[in-house]
Short mmCIF file of C-alpha atoms and ligand atoms in Angstrom, two decimals:
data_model
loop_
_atom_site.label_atom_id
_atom_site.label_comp_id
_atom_site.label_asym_id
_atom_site.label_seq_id
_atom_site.Cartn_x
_atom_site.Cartn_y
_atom_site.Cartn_z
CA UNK X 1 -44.45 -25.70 -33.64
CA UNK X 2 -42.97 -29.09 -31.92
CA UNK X 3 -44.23 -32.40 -31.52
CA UNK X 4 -43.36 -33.16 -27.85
CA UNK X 5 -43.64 -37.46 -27.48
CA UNK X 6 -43.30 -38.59 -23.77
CA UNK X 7 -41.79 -41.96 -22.94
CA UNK X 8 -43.13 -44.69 -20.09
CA UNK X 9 -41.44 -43.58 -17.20
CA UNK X 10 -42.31 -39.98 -18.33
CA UNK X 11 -46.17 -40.94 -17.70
CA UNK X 12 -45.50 -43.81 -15.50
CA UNK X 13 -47.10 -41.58 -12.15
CA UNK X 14 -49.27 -38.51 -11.13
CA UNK X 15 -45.91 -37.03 -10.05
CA UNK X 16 -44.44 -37.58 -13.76
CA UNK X 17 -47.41 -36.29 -15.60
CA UNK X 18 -47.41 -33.30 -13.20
CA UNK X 19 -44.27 -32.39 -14.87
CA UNK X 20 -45.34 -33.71 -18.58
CA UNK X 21 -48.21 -30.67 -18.22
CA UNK X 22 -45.19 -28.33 -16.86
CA UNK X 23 -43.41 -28.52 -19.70
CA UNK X 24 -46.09 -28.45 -22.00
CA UNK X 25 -47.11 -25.11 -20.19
CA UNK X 26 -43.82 -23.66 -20.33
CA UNK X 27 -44.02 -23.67 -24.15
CA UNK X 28 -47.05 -22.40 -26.50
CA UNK X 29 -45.52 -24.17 -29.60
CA UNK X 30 -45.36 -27.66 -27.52
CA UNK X 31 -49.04 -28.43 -29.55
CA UNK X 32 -48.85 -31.81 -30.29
CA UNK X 33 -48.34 -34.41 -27.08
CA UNK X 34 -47.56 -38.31 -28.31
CA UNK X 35 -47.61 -40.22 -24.95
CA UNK X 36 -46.53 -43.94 -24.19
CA UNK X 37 -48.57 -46.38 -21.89
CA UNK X 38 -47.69 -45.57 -18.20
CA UNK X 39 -43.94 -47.47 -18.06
CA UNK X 40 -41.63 -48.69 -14.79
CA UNK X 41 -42.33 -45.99 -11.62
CA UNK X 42 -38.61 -47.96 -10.00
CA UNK X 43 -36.18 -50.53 -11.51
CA UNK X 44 -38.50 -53.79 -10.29
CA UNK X 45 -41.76 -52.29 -11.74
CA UNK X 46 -43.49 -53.81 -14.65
CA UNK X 47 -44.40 -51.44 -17.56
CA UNK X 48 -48.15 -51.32 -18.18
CA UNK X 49 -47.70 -52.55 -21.79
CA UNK X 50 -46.18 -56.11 -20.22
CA UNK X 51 -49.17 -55.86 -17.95
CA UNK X 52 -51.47 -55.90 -21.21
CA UNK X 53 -49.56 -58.53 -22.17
CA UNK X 54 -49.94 -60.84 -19.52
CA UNK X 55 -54.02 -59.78 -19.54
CA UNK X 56 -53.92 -60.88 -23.08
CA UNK X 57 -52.46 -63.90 -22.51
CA UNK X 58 -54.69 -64.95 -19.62
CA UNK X 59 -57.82 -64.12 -21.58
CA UNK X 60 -56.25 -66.27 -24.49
CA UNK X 61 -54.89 -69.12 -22.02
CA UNK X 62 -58.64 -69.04 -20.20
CA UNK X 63 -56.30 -68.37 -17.09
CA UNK X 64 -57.46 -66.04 -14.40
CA UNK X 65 -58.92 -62.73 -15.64
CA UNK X 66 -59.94 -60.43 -13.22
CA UNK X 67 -56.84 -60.40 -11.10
CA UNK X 68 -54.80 -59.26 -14.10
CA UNK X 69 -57.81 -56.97 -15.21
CA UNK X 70 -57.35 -54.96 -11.27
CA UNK X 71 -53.77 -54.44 -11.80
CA UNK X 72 -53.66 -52.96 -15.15
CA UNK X 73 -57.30 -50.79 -14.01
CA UNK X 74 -54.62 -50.14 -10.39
CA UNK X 75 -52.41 -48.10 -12.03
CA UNK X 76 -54.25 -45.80 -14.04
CA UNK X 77 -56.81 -45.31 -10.81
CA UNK X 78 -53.96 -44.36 -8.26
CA UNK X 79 -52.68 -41.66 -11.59
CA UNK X 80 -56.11 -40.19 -11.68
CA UNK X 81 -56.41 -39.84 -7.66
CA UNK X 82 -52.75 -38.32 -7.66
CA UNK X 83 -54.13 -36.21 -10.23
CA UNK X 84 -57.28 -35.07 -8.37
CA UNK X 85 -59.66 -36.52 -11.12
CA UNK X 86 -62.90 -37.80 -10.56
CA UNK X 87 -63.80 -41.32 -11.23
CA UNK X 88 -65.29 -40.93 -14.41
CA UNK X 89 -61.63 -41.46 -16.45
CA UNK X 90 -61.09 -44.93 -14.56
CA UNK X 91 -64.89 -46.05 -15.77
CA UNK X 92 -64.14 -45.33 -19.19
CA UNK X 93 -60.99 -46.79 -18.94
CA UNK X 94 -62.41 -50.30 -17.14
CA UNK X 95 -65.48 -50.14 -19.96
CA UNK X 96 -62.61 -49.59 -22.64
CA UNK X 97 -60.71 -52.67 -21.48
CA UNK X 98 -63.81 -55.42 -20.95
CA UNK X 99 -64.72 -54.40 -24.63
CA UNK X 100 -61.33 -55.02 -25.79
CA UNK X 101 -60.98 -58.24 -23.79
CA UNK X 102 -64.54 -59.39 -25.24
CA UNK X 103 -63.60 -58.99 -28.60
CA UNK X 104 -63.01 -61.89 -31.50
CA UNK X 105 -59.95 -64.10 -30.53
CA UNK X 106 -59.46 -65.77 -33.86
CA UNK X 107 -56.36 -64.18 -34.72
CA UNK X 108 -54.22 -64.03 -31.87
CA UNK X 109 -51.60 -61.73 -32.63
CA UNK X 110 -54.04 -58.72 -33.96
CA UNK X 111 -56.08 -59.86 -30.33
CA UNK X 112 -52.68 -58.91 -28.11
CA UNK X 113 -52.62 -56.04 -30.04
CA UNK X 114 -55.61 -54.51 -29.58
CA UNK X 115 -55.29 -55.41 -25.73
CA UNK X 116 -51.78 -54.19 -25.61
CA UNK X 117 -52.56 -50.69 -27.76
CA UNK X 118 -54.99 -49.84 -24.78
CA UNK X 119 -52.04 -48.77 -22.29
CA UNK X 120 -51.21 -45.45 -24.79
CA UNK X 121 -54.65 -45.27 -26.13
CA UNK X 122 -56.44 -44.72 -21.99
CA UNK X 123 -53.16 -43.38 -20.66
CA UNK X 124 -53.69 -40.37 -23.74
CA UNK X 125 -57.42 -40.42 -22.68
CA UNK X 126 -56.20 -39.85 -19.14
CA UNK X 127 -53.87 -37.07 -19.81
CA UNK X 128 -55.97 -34.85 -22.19
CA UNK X 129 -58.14 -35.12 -19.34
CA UNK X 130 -56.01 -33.72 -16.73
CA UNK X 131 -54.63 -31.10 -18.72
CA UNK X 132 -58.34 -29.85 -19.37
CA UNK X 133 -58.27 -30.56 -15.44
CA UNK X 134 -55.72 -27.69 -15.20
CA UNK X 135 -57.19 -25.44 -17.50
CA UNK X 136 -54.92 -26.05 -20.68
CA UNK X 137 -57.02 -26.30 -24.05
CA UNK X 138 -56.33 -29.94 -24.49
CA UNK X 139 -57.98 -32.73 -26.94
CA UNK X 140 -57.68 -36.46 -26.76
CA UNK X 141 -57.27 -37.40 -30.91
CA UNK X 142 -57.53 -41.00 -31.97
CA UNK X 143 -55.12 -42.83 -34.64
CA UNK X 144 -58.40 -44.05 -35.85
CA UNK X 145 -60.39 -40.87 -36.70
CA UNK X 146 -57.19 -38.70 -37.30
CA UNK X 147 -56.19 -41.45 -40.01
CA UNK X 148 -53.10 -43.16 -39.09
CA UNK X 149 -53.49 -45.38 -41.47
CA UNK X 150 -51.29 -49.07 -41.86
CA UNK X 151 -50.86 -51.79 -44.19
CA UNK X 152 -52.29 -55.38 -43.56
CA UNK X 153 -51.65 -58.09 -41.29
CA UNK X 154 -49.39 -59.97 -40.91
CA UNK X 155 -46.32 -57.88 -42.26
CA UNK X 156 -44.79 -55.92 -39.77
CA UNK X 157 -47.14 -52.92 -39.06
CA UNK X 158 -45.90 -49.58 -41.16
CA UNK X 159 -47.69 -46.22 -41.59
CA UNK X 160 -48.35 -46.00 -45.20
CA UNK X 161 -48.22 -42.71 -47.04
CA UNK X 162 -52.10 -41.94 -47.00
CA UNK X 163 -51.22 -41.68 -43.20
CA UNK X 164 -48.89 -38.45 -43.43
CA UNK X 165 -51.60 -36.52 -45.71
CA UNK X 166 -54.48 -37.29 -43.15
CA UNK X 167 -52.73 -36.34 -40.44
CA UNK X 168 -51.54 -33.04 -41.62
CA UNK X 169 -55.05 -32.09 -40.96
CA UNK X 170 -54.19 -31.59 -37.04
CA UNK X 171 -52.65 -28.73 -38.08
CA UNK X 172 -55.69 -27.06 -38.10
CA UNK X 173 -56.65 -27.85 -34.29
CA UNK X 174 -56.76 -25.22 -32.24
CA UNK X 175 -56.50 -27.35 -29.07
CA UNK X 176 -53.12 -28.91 -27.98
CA UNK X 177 -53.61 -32.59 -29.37
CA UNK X 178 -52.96 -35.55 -27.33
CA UNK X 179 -52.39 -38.32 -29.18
CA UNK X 180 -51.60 -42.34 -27.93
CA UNK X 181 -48.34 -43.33 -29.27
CA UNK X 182 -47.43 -46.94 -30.44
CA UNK X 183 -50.28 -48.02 -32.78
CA UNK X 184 -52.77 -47.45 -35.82
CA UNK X 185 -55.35 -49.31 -38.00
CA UNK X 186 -55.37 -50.87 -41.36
CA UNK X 187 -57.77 -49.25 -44.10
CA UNK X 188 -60.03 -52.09 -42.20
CA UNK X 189 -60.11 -50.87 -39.33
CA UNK X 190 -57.91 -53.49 -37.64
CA UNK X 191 -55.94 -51.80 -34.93
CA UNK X 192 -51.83 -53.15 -35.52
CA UNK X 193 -48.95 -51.81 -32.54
CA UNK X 194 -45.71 -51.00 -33.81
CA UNK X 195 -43.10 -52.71 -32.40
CA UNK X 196 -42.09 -52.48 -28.90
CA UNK X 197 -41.17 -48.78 -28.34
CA UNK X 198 -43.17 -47.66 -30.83
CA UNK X 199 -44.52 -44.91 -29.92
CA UNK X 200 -41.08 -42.89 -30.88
CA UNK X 201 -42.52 -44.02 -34.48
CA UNK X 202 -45.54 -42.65 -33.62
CA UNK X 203 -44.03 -38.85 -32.86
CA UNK X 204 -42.23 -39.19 -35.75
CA UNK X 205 -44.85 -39.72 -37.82
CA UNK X 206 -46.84 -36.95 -36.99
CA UNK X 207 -44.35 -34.61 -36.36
CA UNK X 208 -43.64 -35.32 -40.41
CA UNK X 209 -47.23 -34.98 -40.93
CA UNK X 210 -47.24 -32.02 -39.69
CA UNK X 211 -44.20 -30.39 -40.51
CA UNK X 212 -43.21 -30.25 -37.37
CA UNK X 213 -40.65 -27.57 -36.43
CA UNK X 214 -39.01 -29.87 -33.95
CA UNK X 215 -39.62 -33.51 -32.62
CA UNK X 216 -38.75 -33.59 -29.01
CA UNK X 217 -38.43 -37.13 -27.44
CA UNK X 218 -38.59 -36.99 -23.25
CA UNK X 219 -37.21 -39.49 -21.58
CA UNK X 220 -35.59 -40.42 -18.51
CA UNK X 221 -32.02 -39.33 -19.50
CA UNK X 222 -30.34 -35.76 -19.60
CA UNK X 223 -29.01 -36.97 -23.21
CA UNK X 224 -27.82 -39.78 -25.18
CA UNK X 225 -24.35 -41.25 -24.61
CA UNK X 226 -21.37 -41.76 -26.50
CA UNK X 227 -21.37 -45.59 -24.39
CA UNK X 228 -23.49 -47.44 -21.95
CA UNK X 229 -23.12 -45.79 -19.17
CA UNK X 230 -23.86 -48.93 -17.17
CA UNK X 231 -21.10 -50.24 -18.82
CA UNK X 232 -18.63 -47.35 -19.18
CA UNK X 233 -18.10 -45.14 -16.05
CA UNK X 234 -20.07 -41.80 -16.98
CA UNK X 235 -19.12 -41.76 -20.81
CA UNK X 236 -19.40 -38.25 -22.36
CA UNK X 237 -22.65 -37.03 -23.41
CA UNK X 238 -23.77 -36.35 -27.03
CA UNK X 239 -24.86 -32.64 -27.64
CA UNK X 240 -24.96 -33.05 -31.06
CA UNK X 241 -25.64 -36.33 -33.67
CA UNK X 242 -26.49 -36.94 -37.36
CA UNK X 243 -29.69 -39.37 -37.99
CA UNK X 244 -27.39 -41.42 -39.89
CA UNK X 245 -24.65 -41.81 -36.83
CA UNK X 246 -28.13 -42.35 -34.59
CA UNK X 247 -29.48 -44.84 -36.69
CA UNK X 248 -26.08 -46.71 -36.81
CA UNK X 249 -26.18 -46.69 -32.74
CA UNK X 250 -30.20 -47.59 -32.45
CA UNK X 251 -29.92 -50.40 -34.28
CA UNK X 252 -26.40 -51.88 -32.22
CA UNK X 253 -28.25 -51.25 -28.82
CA UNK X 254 -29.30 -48.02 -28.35
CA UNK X 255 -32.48 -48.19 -26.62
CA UNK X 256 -33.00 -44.20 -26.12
CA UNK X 257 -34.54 -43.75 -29.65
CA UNK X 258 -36.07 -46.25 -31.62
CA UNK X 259 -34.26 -46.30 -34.98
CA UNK X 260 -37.14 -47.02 -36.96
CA UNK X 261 -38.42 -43.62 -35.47
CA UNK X 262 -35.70 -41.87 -37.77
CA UNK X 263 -36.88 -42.24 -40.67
CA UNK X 264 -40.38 -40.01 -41.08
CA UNK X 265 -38.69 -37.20 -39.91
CA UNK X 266 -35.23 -37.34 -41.66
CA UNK X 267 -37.21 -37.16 -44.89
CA UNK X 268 -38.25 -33.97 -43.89
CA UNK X 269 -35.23 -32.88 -42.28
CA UNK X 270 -37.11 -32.36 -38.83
CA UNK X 271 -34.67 -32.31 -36.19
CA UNK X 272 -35.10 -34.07 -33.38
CA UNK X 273 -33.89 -33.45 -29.71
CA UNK X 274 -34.04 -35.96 -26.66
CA UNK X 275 -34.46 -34.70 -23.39
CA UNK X 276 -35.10 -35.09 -20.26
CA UNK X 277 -38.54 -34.97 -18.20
CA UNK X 278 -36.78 -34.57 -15.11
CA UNK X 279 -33.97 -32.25 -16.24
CA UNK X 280 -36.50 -29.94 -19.00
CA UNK X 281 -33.48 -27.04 -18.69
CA UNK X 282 -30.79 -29.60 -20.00
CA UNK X 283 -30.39 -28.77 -23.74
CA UNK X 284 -30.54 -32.81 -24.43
CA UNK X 285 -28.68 -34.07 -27.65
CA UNK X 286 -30.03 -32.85 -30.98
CA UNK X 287 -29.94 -35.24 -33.83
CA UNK X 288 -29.30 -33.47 -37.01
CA UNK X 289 -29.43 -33.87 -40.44
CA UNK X 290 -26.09 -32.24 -40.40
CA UNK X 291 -23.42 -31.73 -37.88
CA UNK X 292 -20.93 -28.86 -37.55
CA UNK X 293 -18.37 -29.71 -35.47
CA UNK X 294 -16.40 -33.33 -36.35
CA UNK X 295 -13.80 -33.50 -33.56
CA UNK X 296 -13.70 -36.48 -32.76
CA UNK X 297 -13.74 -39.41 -35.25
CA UNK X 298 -16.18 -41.63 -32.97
CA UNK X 299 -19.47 -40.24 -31.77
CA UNK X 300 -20.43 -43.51 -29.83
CA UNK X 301 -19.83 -46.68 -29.13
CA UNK X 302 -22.90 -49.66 -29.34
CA UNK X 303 -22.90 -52.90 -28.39
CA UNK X 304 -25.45 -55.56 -28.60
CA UNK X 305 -25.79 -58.87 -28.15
CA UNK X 306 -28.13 -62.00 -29.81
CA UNK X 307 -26.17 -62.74 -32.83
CA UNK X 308 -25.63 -65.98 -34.43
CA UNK X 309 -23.22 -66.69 -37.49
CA UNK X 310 -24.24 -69.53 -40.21
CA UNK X 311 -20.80 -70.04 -41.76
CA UNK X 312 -20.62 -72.20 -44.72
CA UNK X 313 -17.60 -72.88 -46.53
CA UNK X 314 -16.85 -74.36 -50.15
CA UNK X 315 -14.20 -74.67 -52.74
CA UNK X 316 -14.11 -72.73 -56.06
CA UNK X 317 -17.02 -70.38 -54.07
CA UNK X 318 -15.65 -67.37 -55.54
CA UNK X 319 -16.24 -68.45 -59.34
CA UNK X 320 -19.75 -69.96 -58.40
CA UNK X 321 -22.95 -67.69 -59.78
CA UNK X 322 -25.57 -67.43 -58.04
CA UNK X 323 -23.73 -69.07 -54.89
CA UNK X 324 -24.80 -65.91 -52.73
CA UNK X 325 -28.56 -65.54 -54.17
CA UNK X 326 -29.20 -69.14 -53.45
CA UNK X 327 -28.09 -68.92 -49.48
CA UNK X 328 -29.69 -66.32 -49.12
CA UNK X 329 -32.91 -67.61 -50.23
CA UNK X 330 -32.82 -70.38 -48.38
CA UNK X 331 -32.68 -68.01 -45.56
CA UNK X 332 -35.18 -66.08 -46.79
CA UNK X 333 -37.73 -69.31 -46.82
CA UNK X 334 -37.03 -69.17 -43.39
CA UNK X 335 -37.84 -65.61 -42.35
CA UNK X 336 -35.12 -64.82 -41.28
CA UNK X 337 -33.28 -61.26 -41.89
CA UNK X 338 -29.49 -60.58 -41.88
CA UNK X 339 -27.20 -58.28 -40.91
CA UNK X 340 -23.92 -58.86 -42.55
CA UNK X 341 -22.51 -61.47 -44.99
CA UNK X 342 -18.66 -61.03 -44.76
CA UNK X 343 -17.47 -63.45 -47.21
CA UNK X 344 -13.91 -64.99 -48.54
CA UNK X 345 -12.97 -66.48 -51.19
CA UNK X 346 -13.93 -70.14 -50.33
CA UNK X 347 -16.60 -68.97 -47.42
CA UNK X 348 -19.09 -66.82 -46.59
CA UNK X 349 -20.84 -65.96 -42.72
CA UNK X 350 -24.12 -64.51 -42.98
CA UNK X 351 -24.82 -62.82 -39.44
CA UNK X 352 -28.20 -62.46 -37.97
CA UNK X 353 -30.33 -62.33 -34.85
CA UNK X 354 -30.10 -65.39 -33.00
CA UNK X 355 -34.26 -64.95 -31.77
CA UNK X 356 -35.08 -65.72 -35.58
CA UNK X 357 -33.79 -69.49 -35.12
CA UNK X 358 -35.18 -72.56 -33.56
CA UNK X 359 -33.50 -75.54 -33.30
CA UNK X 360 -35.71 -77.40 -36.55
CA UNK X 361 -35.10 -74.13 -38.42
CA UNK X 362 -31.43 -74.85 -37.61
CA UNK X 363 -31.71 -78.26 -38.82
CA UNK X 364 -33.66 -77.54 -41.97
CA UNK X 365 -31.11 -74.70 -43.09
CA UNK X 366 -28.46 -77.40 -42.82
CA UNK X 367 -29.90 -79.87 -44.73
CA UNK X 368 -30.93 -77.55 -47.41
CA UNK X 369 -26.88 -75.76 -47.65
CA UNK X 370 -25.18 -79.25 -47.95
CA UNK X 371 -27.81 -80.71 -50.02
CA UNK X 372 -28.73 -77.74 -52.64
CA UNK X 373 -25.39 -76.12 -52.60
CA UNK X 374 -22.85 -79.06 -51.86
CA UNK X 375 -21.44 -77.23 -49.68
CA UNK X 376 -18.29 -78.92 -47.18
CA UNK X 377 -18.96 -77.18 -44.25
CA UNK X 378 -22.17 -75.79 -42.97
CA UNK X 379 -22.57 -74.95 -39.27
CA UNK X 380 -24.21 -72.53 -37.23
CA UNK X 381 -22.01 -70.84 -33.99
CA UNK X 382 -23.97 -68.80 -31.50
CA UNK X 383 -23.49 -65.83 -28.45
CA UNK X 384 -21.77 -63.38 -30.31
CA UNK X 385 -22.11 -59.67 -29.67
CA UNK X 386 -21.68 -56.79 -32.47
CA UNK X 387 -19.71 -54.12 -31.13
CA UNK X 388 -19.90 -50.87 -33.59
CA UNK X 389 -18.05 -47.45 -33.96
CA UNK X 390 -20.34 -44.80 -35.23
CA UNK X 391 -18.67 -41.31 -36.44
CA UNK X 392 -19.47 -39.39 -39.86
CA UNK X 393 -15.60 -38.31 -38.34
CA UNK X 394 -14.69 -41.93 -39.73
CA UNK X 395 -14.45 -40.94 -42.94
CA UNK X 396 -11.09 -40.55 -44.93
CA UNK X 397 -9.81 -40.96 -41.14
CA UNK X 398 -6.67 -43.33 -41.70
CA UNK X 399 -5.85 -45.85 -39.22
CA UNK X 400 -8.43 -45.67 -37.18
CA UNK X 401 -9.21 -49.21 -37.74
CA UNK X 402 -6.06 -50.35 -36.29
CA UNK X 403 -6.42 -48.59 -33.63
CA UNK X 404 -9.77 -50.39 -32.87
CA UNK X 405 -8.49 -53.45 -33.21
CA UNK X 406 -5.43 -53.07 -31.48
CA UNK X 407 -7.68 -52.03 -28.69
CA UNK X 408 -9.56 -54.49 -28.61
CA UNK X 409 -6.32 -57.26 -29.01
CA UNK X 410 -5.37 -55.49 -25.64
CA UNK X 411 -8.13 -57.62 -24.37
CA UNK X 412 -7.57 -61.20 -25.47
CA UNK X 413 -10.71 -61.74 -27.66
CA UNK X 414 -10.66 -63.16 -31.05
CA UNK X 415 -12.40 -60.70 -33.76
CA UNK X 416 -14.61 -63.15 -35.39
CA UNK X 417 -15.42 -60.22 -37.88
CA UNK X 418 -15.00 -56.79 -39.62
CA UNK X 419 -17.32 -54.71 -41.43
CA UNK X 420 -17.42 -51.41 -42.55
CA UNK X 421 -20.35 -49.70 -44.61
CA UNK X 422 -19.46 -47.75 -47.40
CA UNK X 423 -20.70 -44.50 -45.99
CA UNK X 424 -17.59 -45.38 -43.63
CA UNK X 425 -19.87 -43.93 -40.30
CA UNK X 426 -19.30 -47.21 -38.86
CA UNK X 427 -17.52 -50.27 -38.34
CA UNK X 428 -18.24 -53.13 -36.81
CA UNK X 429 -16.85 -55.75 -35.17
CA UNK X 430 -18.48 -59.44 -34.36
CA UNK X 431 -17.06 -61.04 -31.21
CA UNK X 432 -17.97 -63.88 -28.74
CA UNK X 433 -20.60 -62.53 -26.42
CA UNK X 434 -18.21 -62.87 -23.30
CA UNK X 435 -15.91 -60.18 -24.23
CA UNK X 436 -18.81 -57.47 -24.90
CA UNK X 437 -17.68 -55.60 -22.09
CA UNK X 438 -14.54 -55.27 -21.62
CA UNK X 439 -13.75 -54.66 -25.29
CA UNK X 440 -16.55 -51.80 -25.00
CA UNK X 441 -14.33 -50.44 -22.25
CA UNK X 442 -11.18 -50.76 -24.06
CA UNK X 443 -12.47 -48.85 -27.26
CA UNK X 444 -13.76 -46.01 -25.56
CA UNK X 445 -10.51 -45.43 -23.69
CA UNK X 446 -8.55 -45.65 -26.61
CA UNK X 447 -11.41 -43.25 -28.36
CA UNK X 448 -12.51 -40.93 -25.74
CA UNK X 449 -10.29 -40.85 -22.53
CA UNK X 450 -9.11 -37.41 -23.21
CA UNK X 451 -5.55 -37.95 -23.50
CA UNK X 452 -6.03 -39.81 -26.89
CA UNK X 453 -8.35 -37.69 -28.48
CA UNK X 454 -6.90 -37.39 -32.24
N1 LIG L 1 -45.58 -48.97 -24.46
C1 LIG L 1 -44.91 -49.56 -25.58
C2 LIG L 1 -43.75 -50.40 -25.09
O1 LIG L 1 -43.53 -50.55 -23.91
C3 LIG L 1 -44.50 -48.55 -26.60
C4 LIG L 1 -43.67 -47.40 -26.10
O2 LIG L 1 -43.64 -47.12 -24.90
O3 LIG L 1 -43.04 -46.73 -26.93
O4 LIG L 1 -43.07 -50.97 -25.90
#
């Protein structure tokens, strides 16, 4: 039995969920359905979810309501015409919305949410409704009453194990189950979204809950790639990829699969395959616990950018206790999470993501290093770019580092750092954010043009 979760541009038109029931059709195990809010129909489109957003925000802001209101209520009204439905879906979706929008403002953040959750929750309405339409045994199920259960406001929003028992229940519906991806409720019954692209999480979640056989993820791509291909002319396509080699590439930039979707399902060792909505007959890339063939060293390439680098430097570092704990703290006052801390003997760089700063923050964390440490220099440096080499291939492979940066020497740009995990899957390297590309394009010809395949 598979969990089959369809992404926004999947269900972003009649057209698209025309071929969302085709596939579901083709398939008798394709029982459970985990769809996103309707997403971008062309490039200059704006995802329901951002239209949410911007509803929220003018409800919030006392800005104009209605206008907002009609656009959201537009799209799902031209999907249910294209999908020969009566009008009864877009009423309950308009009396779903004006509840939502009426409800308590006090906290902001758990208001957006609700507001923003509505784009999976009607678009799932909409669809269980049109597959009944078409004569497939079909069920809309809600996080709420099937138990998808998360812990309390305001940590980040995470299902919590109660969550997997409860819904392990679906198992026993007969009915294909259409369930809104992207959201639950605390044992409150506050609704909290995941983060953006959540509703991967979602599909993983149940397909863990219910022991899914597979955990297919549509999107709009024939299959994950070893580069950006809007960066790398047509880079090779994955068939094959371990979660740990996909979670190394999720988190530098890969937006095809969101990595903390991996998790729920590699503890049951469900595998997972992307694919395409457009392209069903392409066998996509399957992300497996294990993979058989190694030949090349490097699966894929990532690259992402947003970094900043506090770098703070002091003599006799190395023999100082505690030096390390007490930085990081301070950090951790702040909220903010790193990434790496490559250190010397006399310095250290912690690297993070440049959104968690403002400039006070900045200022505050300065003041703090030179005052509670004694540190000589303290200063932040901004722009930089992580580019990473994922491969399980990487291991006990010799010189492969020196090959990368050789590579990426060929290009001019500094390496402002080097890190490799001990699981040796992946190394990466920090550099200034205006060399991203071309060192992206450098590494994968020196890794994947196919005259230097080693
Ligand atoms: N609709 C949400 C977003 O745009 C969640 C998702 O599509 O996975 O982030």
């Amino acid at each position: 039995m598979k969990v089959s979760k369809f992404g926004g541009t999947s269900v972003a038109n009649a057209e698209q969920i025309k071929k969302v029931a085709a596939i579901i059709q083709a398939d008798p195990t394709r029982k459970f359905v985990v769809v996103s809010a309707p997403g971008k129909r062309f490039d200059s489109d704006k995802k329901v979810t951002d239209l949410l957003i911007d509803l929220a925000d003018a409800v919030l802001n006392e800005k104009e309501v209605e206008s907002k209101l009609d656009h959201v209520l537009n799209r799902y009204k031209e999907i249910a015409a294209g999908l020969n439905l009566d009008q009864t879906i877009s009423d309950v979706i308009e009396e779903d919305l004006r509840v939502r929008i009426s409800k308590d403002q006090s906290n902001m953040e758990l208001f957006i949410d609700s507001i923003k959750a509505s784009g999976e929750d009607n678009n799932a309405k909409l669809i269980s409704t049109y597959f009944t339409s078409i004569g497939l045994s079909a069920q809309y199920v809600s996080p709420q009453a099937a138990g998808l259960v998360v812990n309390d406001y305001p940590e980040r929003a995470m299902a919590l194990p109660e969550a997997y028992e409860n819904l392990s229940n679906l198992k026993k519906t007969s009915e294909i189950v259409v369930f809104p991806g992207f959201f639950g409720y605390t044992k409150d019954g506050l609704l909290r979204t995941f983060d953006r692209g959540g509703s991967d999480i979602t599909g993983s979640i149940l397909a863990a809950s219910v022991q899914a056989d597979l955990y297919e993820n549509f999107t709009d791509v024939d299959s994950v790639f070893s580069a950006n291909p809007k960066v790398v002319n047509s880079p090779l396509e994955i068939e094959e990829i371990t979660y740990r080699e996909m979670r190394e590439l999720s988190y530098a930039g890969f937006t095809v699969f969101h990595d903390e979707a991996l998790m729920p399902v590699y503890k049951k060792g469900i595998p997972v395959c992307i694919k395409n909505t457009n392209n069903p007959s392409s066998p996509g890339t399957r992300i497996v616990a294990e993979r058989k063939g190694k030949h090349r060293p490097i699966t894929g390439i990532a690259a992402d950018s947003g970094f900043s680098i506090l770098y703070v430097s002091k003599y006799l570092m190395n023999r100082e206790i505690g030096f390390g704990r007490k930085l990081l703290q301070i950090l951790e006052e702040e909220h903010i999470s790193y990434e790496h801390t490559p250190s010397g003997l006399d310095d250290i760089s912690v690297i993070f993501r440049s959104h968690q700063l403002n400039p006070e923050k900045e200022q505050r964390i300065l003041t703090r290093v030179i005052e509670e440490l004694h540190a000589e220099d303290v200063h932040f440096r901004h722009d930089f770019s992580m580019i990473v080499l994922v491969g399980e291939g990487m291991n006990n492979n010799t010189g492969l580092a020196a090959r990368a940066a050789t590579a990426i020497s060929r290009t001019g740009a500094n390496i402002e750092m080097i890190n490799q995990g001990s699981s040796e899957a992946s190394l990466a390297f920090g550099v200034h954010k205006s060399s991203e590309n071309k060192i992206l394009r450098e590494l994968y010809n020196e890794f994947f043009a196919p005259a230097t395949v080693r």
